[in-house]
Each structure stands twice: as C-alpha cells, then as structure tokens.
Short mmCIF file of C-alpha atoms in Angstrom, two decimals:
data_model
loop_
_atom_site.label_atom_id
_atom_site.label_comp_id
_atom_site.label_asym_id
_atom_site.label_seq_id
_atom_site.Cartn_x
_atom_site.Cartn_y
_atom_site.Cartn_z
CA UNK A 520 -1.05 63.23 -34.23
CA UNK A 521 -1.75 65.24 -37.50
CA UNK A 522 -0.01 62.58 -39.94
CA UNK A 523 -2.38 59.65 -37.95
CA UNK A 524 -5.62 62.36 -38.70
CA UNK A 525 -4.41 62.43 -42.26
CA UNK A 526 -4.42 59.06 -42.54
CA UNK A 527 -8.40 58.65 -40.83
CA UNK A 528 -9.24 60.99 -43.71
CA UNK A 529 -7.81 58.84 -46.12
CA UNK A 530 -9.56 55.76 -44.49
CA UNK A 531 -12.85 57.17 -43.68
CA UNK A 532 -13.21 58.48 -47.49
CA UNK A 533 -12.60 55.06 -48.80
CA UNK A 534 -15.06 53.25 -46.54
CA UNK A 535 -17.52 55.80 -46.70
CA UNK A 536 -17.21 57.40 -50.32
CA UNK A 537 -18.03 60.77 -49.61
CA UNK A 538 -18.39 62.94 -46.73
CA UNK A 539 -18.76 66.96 -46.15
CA UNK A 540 -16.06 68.78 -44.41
CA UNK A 541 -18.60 68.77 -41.63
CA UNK A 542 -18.85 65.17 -41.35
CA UNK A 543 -14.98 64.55 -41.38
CA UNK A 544 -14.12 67.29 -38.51
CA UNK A 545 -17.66 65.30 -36.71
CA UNK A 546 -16.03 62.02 -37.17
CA UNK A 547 -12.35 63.07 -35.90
CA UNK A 548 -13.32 65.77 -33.45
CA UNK A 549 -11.57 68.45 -35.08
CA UNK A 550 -13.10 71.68 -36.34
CA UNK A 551 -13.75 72.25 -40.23
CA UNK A 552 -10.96 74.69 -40.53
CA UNK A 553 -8.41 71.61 -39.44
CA UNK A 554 -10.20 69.47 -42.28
CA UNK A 555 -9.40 71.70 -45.12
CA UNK A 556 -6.09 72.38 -44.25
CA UNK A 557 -6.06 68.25 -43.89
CA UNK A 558 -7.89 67.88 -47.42
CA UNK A 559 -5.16 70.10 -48.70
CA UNK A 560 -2.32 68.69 -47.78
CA UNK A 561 -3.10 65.32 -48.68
CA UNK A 562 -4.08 67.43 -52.08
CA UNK A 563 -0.21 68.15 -51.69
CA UNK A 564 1.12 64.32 -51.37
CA UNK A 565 -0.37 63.16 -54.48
CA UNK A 566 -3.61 61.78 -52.90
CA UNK A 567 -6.49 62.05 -55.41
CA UNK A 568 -8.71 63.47 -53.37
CA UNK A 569 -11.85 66.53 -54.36
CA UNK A 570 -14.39 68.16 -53.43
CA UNK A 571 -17.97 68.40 -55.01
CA UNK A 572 -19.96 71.86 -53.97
CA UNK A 573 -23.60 71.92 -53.44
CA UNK A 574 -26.65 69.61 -51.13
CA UNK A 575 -25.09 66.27 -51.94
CA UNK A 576 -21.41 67.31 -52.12
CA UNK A 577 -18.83 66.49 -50.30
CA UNK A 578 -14.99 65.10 -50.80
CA UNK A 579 -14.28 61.75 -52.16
CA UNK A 580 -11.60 59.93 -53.33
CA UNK A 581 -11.39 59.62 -57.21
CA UNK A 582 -12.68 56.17 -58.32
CA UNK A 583 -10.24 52.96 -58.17
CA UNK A 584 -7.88 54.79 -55.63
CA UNK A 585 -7.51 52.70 -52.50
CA UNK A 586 -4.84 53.19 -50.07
CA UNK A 587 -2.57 50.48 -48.01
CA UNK A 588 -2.20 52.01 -44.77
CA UNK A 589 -4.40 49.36 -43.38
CA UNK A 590 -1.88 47.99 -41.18
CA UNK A 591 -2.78 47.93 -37.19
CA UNK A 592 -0.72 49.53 -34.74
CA UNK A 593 -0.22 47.68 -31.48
CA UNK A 594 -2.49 49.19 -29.32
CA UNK A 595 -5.01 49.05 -32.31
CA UNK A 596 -4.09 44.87 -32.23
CA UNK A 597 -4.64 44.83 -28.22
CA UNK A 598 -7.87 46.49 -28.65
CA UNK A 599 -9.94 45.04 -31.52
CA UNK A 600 -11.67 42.49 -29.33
CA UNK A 601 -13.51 45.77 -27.92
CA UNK A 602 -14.28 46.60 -31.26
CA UNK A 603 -18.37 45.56 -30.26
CA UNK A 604 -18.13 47.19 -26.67
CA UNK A 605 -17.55 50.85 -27.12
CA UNK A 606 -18.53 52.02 -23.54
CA UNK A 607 -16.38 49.30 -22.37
CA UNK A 608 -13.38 50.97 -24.34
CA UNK A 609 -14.42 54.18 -23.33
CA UNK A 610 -13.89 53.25 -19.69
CA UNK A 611 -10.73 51.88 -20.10
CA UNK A 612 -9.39 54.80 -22.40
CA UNK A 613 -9.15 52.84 -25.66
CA UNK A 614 -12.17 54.41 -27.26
CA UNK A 615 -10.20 56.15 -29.95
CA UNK A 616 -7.63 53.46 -30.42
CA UNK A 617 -10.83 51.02 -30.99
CA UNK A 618 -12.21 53.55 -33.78
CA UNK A 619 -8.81 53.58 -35.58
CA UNK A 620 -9.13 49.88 -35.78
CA UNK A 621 -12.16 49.51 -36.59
CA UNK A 622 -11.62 52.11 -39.61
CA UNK A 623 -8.65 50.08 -40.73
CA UNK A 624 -10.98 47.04 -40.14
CA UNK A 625 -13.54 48.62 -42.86
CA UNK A 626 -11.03 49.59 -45.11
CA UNK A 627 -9.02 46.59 -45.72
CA UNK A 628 -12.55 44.50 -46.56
CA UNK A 629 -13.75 44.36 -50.07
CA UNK A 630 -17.64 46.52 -50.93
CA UNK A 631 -19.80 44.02 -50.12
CA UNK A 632 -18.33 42.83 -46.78
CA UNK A 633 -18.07 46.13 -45.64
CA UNK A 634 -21.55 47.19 -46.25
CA UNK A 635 -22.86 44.13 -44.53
CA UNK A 636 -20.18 44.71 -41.38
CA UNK A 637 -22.17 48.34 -41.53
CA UNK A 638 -25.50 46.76 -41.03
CA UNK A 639 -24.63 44.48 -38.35
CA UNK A 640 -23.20 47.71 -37.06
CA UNK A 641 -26.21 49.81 -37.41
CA UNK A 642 -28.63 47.20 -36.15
CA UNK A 643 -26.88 45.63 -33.22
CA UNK A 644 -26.33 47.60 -30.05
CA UNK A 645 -24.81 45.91 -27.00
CA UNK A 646 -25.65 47.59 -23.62
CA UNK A 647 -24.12 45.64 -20.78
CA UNK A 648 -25.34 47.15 -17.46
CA UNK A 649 -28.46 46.05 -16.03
CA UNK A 650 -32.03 47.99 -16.13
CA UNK A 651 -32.19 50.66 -13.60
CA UNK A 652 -29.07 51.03 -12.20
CA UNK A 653 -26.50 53.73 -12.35
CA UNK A 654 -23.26 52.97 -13.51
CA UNK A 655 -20.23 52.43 -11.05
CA UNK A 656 -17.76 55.64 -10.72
CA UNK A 657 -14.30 54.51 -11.93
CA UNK A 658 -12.02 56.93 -12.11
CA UNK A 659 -8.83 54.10 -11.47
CA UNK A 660 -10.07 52.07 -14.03
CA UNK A 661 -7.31 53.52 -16.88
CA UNK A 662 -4.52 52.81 -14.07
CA UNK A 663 -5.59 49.18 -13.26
CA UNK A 664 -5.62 48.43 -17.32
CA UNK A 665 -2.56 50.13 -17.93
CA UNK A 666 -1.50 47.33 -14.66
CA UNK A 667 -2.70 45.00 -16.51
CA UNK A 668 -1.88 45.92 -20.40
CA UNK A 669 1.55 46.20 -19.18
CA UNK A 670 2.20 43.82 -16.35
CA UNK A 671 3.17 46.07 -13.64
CA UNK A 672 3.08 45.87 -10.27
CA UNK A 673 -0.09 48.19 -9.11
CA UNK A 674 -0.32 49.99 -5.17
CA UNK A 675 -3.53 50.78 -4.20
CA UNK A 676 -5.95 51.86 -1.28
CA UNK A 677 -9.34 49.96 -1.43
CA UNK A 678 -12.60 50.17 0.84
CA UNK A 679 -13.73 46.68 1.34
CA UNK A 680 -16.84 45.16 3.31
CA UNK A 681 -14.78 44.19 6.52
CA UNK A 682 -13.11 45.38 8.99
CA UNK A 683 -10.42 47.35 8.91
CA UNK A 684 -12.46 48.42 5.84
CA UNK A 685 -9.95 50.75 4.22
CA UNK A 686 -6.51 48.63 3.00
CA UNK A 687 -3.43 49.67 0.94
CA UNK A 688 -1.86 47.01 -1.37
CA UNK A 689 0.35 46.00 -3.76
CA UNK A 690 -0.91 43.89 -6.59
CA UNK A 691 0.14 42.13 -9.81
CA UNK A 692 -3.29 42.46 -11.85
CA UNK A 693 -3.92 39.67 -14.30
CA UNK A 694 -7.40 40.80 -15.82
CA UNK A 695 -10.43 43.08 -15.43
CA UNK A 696 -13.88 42.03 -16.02
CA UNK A 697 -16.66 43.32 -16.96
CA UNK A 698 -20.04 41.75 -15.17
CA UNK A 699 -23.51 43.46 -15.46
CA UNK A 700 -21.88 47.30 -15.72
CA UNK A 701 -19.42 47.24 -13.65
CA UNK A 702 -15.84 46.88 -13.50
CA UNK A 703 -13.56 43.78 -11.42
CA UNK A 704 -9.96 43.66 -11.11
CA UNK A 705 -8.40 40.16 -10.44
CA UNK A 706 -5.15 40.23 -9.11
CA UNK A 707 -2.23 38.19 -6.94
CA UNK A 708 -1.74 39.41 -3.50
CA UNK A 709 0.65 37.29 -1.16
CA UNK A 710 0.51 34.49 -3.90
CA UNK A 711 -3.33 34.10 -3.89
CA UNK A 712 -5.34 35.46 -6.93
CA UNK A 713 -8.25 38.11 -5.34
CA UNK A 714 -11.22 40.07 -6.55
CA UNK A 715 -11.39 43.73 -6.54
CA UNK A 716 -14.34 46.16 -7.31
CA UNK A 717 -12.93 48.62 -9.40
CA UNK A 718 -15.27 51.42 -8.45
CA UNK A 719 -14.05 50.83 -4.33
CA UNK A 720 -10.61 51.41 -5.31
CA UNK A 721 -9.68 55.06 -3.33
CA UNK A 722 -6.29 55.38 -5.02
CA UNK A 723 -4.41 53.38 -7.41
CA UNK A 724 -0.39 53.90 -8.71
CA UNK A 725 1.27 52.11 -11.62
CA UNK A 726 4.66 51.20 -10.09
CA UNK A 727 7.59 50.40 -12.37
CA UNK A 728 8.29 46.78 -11.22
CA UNK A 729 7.38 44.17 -13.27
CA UNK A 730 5.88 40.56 -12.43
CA UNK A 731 5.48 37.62 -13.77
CA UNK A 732 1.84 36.17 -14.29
CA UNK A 733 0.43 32.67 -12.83
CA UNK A 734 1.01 29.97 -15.41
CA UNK A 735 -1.30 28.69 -17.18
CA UNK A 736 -3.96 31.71 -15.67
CA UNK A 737 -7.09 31.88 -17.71
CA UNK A 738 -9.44 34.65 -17.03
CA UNK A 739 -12.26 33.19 -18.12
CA UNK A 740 -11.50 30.18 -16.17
CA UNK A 741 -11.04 32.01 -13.33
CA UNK A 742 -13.87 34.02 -13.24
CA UNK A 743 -16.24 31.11 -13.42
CA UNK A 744 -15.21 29.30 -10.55
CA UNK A 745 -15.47 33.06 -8.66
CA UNK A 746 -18.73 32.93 -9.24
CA UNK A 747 -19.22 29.31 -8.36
CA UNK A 748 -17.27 30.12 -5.15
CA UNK A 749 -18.85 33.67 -4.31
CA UNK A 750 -22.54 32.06 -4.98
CA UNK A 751 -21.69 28.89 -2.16
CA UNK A 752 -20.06 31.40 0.33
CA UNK A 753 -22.86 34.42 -0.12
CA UNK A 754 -25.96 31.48 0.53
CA UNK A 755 -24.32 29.41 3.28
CA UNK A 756 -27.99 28.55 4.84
CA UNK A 757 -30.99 27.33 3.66
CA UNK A 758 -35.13 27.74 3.80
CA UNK A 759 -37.95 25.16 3.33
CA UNK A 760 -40.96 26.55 1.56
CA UNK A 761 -43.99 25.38 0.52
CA UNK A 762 -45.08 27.14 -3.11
CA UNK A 763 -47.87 26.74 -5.07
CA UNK A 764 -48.38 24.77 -9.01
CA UNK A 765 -48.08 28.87 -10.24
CA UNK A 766 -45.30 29.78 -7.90
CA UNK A 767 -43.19 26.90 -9.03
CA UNK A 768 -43.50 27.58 -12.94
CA UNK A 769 -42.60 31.36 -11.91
CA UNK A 770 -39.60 31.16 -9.85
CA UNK A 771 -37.34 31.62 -12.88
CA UNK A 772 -38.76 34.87 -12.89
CA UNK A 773 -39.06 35.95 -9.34
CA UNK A 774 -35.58 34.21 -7.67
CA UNK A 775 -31.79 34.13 -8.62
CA UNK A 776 -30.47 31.21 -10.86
CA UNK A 777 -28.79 29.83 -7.78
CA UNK A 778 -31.93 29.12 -6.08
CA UNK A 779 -34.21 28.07 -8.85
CA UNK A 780 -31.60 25.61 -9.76
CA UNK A 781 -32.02 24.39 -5.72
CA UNK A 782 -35.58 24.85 -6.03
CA UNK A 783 -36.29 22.21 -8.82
CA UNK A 784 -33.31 19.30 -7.47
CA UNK A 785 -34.72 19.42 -3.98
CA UNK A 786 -38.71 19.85 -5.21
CA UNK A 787 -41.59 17.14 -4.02
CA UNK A 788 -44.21 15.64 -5.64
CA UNK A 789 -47.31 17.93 -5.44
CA UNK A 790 -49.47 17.41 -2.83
CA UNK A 791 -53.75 17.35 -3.57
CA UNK A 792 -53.85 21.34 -4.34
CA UNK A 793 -50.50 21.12 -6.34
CA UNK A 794 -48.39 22.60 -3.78
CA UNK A 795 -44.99 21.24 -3.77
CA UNK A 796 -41.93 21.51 -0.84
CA UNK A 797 -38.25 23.35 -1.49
CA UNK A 798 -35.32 23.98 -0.52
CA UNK A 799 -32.94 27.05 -1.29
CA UNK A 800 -30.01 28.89 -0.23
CA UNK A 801 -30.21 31.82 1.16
CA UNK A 802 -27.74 34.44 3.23
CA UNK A 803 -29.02 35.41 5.99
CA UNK A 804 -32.79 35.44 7.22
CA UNK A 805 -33.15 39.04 6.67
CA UNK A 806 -31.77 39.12 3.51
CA UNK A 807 -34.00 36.43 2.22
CA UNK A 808 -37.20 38.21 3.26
CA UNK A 809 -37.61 40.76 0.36
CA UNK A 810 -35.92 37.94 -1.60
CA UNK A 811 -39.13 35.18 -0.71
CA UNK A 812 -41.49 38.47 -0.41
CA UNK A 813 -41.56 38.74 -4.36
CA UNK A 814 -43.28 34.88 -4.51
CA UNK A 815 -46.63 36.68 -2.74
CA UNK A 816 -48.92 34.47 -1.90
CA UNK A 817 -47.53 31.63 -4.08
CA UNK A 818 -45.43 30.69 -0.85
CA UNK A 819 -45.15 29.68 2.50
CA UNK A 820 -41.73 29.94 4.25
CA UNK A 821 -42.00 26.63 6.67
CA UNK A 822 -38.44 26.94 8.46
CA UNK A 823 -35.80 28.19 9.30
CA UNK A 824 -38.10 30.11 12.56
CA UNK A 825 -36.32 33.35 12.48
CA UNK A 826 -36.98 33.52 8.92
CA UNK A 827 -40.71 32.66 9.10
CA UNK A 828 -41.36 34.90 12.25
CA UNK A 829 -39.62 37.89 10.29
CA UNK A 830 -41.93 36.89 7.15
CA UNK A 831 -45.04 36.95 9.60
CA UNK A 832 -43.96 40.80 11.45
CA UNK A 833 -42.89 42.03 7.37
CA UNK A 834 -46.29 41.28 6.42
CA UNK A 835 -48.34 41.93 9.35
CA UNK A 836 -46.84 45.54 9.54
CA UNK A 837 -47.44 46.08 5.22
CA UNK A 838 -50.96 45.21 6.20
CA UNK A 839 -51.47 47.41 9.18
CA UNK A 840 -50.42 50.08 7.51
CA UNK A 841 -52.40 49.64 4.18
CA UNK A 842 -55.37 49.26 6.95
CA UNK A 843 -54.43 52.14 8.76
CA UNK A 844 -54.33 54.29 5.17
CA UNK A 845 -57.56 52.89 4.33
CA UNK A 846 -58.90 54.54 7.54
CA UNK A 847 -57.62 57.70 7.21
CA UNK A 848 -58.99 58.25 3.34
#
C-alpha cells in the first residue's frame, strides 16, 4: 500500500509540477503528516524531489527528472475504459484503481498532450442518470462485477415483477450495463441469457465454481436486441388517434421513441384542418392515459374504447375538480 502511495507521489509531481503537502495528502486521502514522511523517504531512494516554502510553494521534482513506473497493473488495464465514467467506477469499486490509471495515463504522455487531456478533462463532465430521479441502491453491485471480472458462478435472491416474486438463483454473469443510472446484470440461467436489475437483487454470493461464457457473446449485441425485444413485449397493443399539424411536429418531445417512430410509418395525409390519423403501441389502456394525456388538446384518442372512455372519466374528473376549486375561492 505505502510503496504504491510512493509511487502516486512520484506520478502526480510529474504531471502536475508542483503541489503543497496539502494537495498531495487531498489527492491520495492521506493526512499531511503521511506526506512528509512519504516526501522523505523518496528523499531517501535517490528521488530528486524538494520543497519550496512560502504562498506559491510546494514540492516538485527537479527539472528533466521523469520516472518509468508508468507501467499498468492488471486491474488498472481492466479498468481504463472507465477512465471517463467515475461514478460508474465508483459503483463498481474501481474508483481508485481508475485514478491510478489514469495518473499513469498522464504521466507516460509528453507536455503538450497532457495539458490538452487536462482540458478535455476539466471541461467535459459525463452524468449518466436521467433528470429527476434518484439513483438505484446497489449495494450487490461489487459482488455481481467481481462475478463477472472473474467468471464465477454467482447465487443470488432477487425480487422480480411476478409471481412468486422473490427467487434464489444461480447464475454465470456475462456483463453489467449501465442504462440511464442504473445498473443491469445479464446472465445464463438454465442455458438462456436473462436480465437482472441490479438494485432488486436481495442477496448476492460469489461462489468458487467457474463457467465458461456463451461463444461468440457480445454485450453490446446483446443488449440491443433486449431492448428491441423488451420495447415489442412492454407495447403489445395499440391506439388510433387523431392529432393535430402542432401535435404531430411535437410528439418527439411529448412520446417515447418507440411510438413516434409508429406514429410517423402509420401517419395519414392531413385532413382540411391539418389533422392527421396514428397508430402507436401502447401497454395497457391505463398505462397509456398519462402517456396520451401529455399531447393536451393536440389529440383525440379514437379507439381502442376502454382507452377512450378512461381518457373521457381522466379528464372529466381534472375538470370537475378545477371547477369545484374555482367555487370554493
């Protein structure tokens, strides 16, 4: 631990130039006692390193010294395509094993491409989970990516949507993904390849046993046909509606892709007052009437019945109430 600390010193001095003893035990999460007693013992091995007193003083590596201990380790390897998603690593316990790559990243480039790595850096800020929303609690996440890292078997309990909704299970787990904030483990289970929410796992155990993955498995691959697959599954009916010239240019805005996309392929010519007929998916009649709510008065839900008559009682009870507030003010 302490030689791997020394060695961040040595690192962040030559990508950074100078720092204070302040910024060092900052930087490594040590306090500033630990970083002179660091300072001096790399003092010790020959490193050319001192220390400059006053406002703009600091330590600093004497001019033309650069060390080689760029090398990666292997966790350092496995993690640098994090290196941009640092909450990401954070969840999955790689935060500090993405910072010592990314130091040994810095160092090994000449001046000028590190300074322009450090602006992309300090201008560029991905933030993955969508506005409003609290992230998902996953405290199995580390377990299911060690599953994964090391291709072990994984037993866990998980809460699911049906019935009996609480399930134990062994796993192999091939990937996790990361979609809008939260957290999905794809795994095999009785030699079909299934979708977990990491945050409804209960329990989760890294077993010893081994497996061996799918051939030819792509994650990426996989994942896109999910979605293809949960999207036809999830909106297994449909609605006809009739929307208006606005309504139509706004529905990118207003619906899911899945529907716009249905929306415009099934669309009619406009009729005298520019109002056009569609068709969309939807899940369920009362799931699609907040959905079809947010087009206003842009649209007119023409069938399926249910879903009309539970447009018509939705807005008939909004307005009786606004009418009834109205009265009582």
């Amino acid at each position: 631990m302490r030689a791997s600390r020394l060695v961040s010193i040595l690192l962040l001095l030559q990508t950074r130039r100078r720092l204070t003893a302040a910024q060092l035990a900052d930087a490594l999460e040590v306090s500033v006692r630990t970083v002179y007693r660091d300072i001096e013992s790399l003092g010790e091995a020959g490193v050319p390193v001192y220390g400059e007193p006053g406002h703009d003083g600091g330590y600093q590596l004497l001019d033309g010294y650069r060390t080689q201990l760029t090398g990666l380790t292997e966790g350092e390897a496995e993690s640098l395509f994090l290196t941009g998603l640092p909450t990401a690593a954070a969840d999955l316990g790689l935060g500090a094993t993405v910072t010592a790559a990314q130091l040994k990243l810095m160092a090994a480039l000449p001046a000028e491409l590190r300074d322009r790595a450090g602006r992309v850096a300090e201008r560029f800020h991905l933030d993955a989970p969508s506005w409003y929303r609290e992230a998902d609690s996953t405290p199995h996440l580390a377990t299911a990516a060690a599953a994964v890292w090391r291709q072990r078997l994984l037993r866990m309990r998980y809460l699911r949507w049906a019935h009996p909704r609480e399930v134990s299970r062994v796993v192999a787990p091939h990937g996790l993904v990361l979609k809008a904030g939260r957290w999905y483990l794809v795994a095999r289970h009785r030699d079909e390849l299934r979708t977990y929410r990491v945050s409804r796992l209960l329990d989760a155990e890294l077993l010893d046993e081994s497996f061996e993955r799918l051939p030819g498995f792509a994650l990426a691959d996989y994942w896109r046909g999910y979605l293809a697959r949960f999207d036809e599954r999830r909106r297994w009916a449909e609605a006809e509606l009739r929307v208006s010239a606005d309504g139509f240019e706004r529905l990118d805005q207003l619906l899911e892709p899945a529907m716009v996309q249905a929306a415009r392929r099934t669309a009619g010519e406009p009729d005298a007052e520019g109002w056009r007929r569609i068709t969309v998916p939807i899940e369920s009649p009362a799931q699609a009437v907040p959905e079809l709510l947010r087009l206003g008065a842009d649209a007119e839900v023409l069938a399926p019945a249910e879903l009309r008559d539970q447009m018509l009682a939705t807005l008939a009870a909004t307005t009786a109430r606004y009418v009834a507030a109205g009265q009582r003010s």
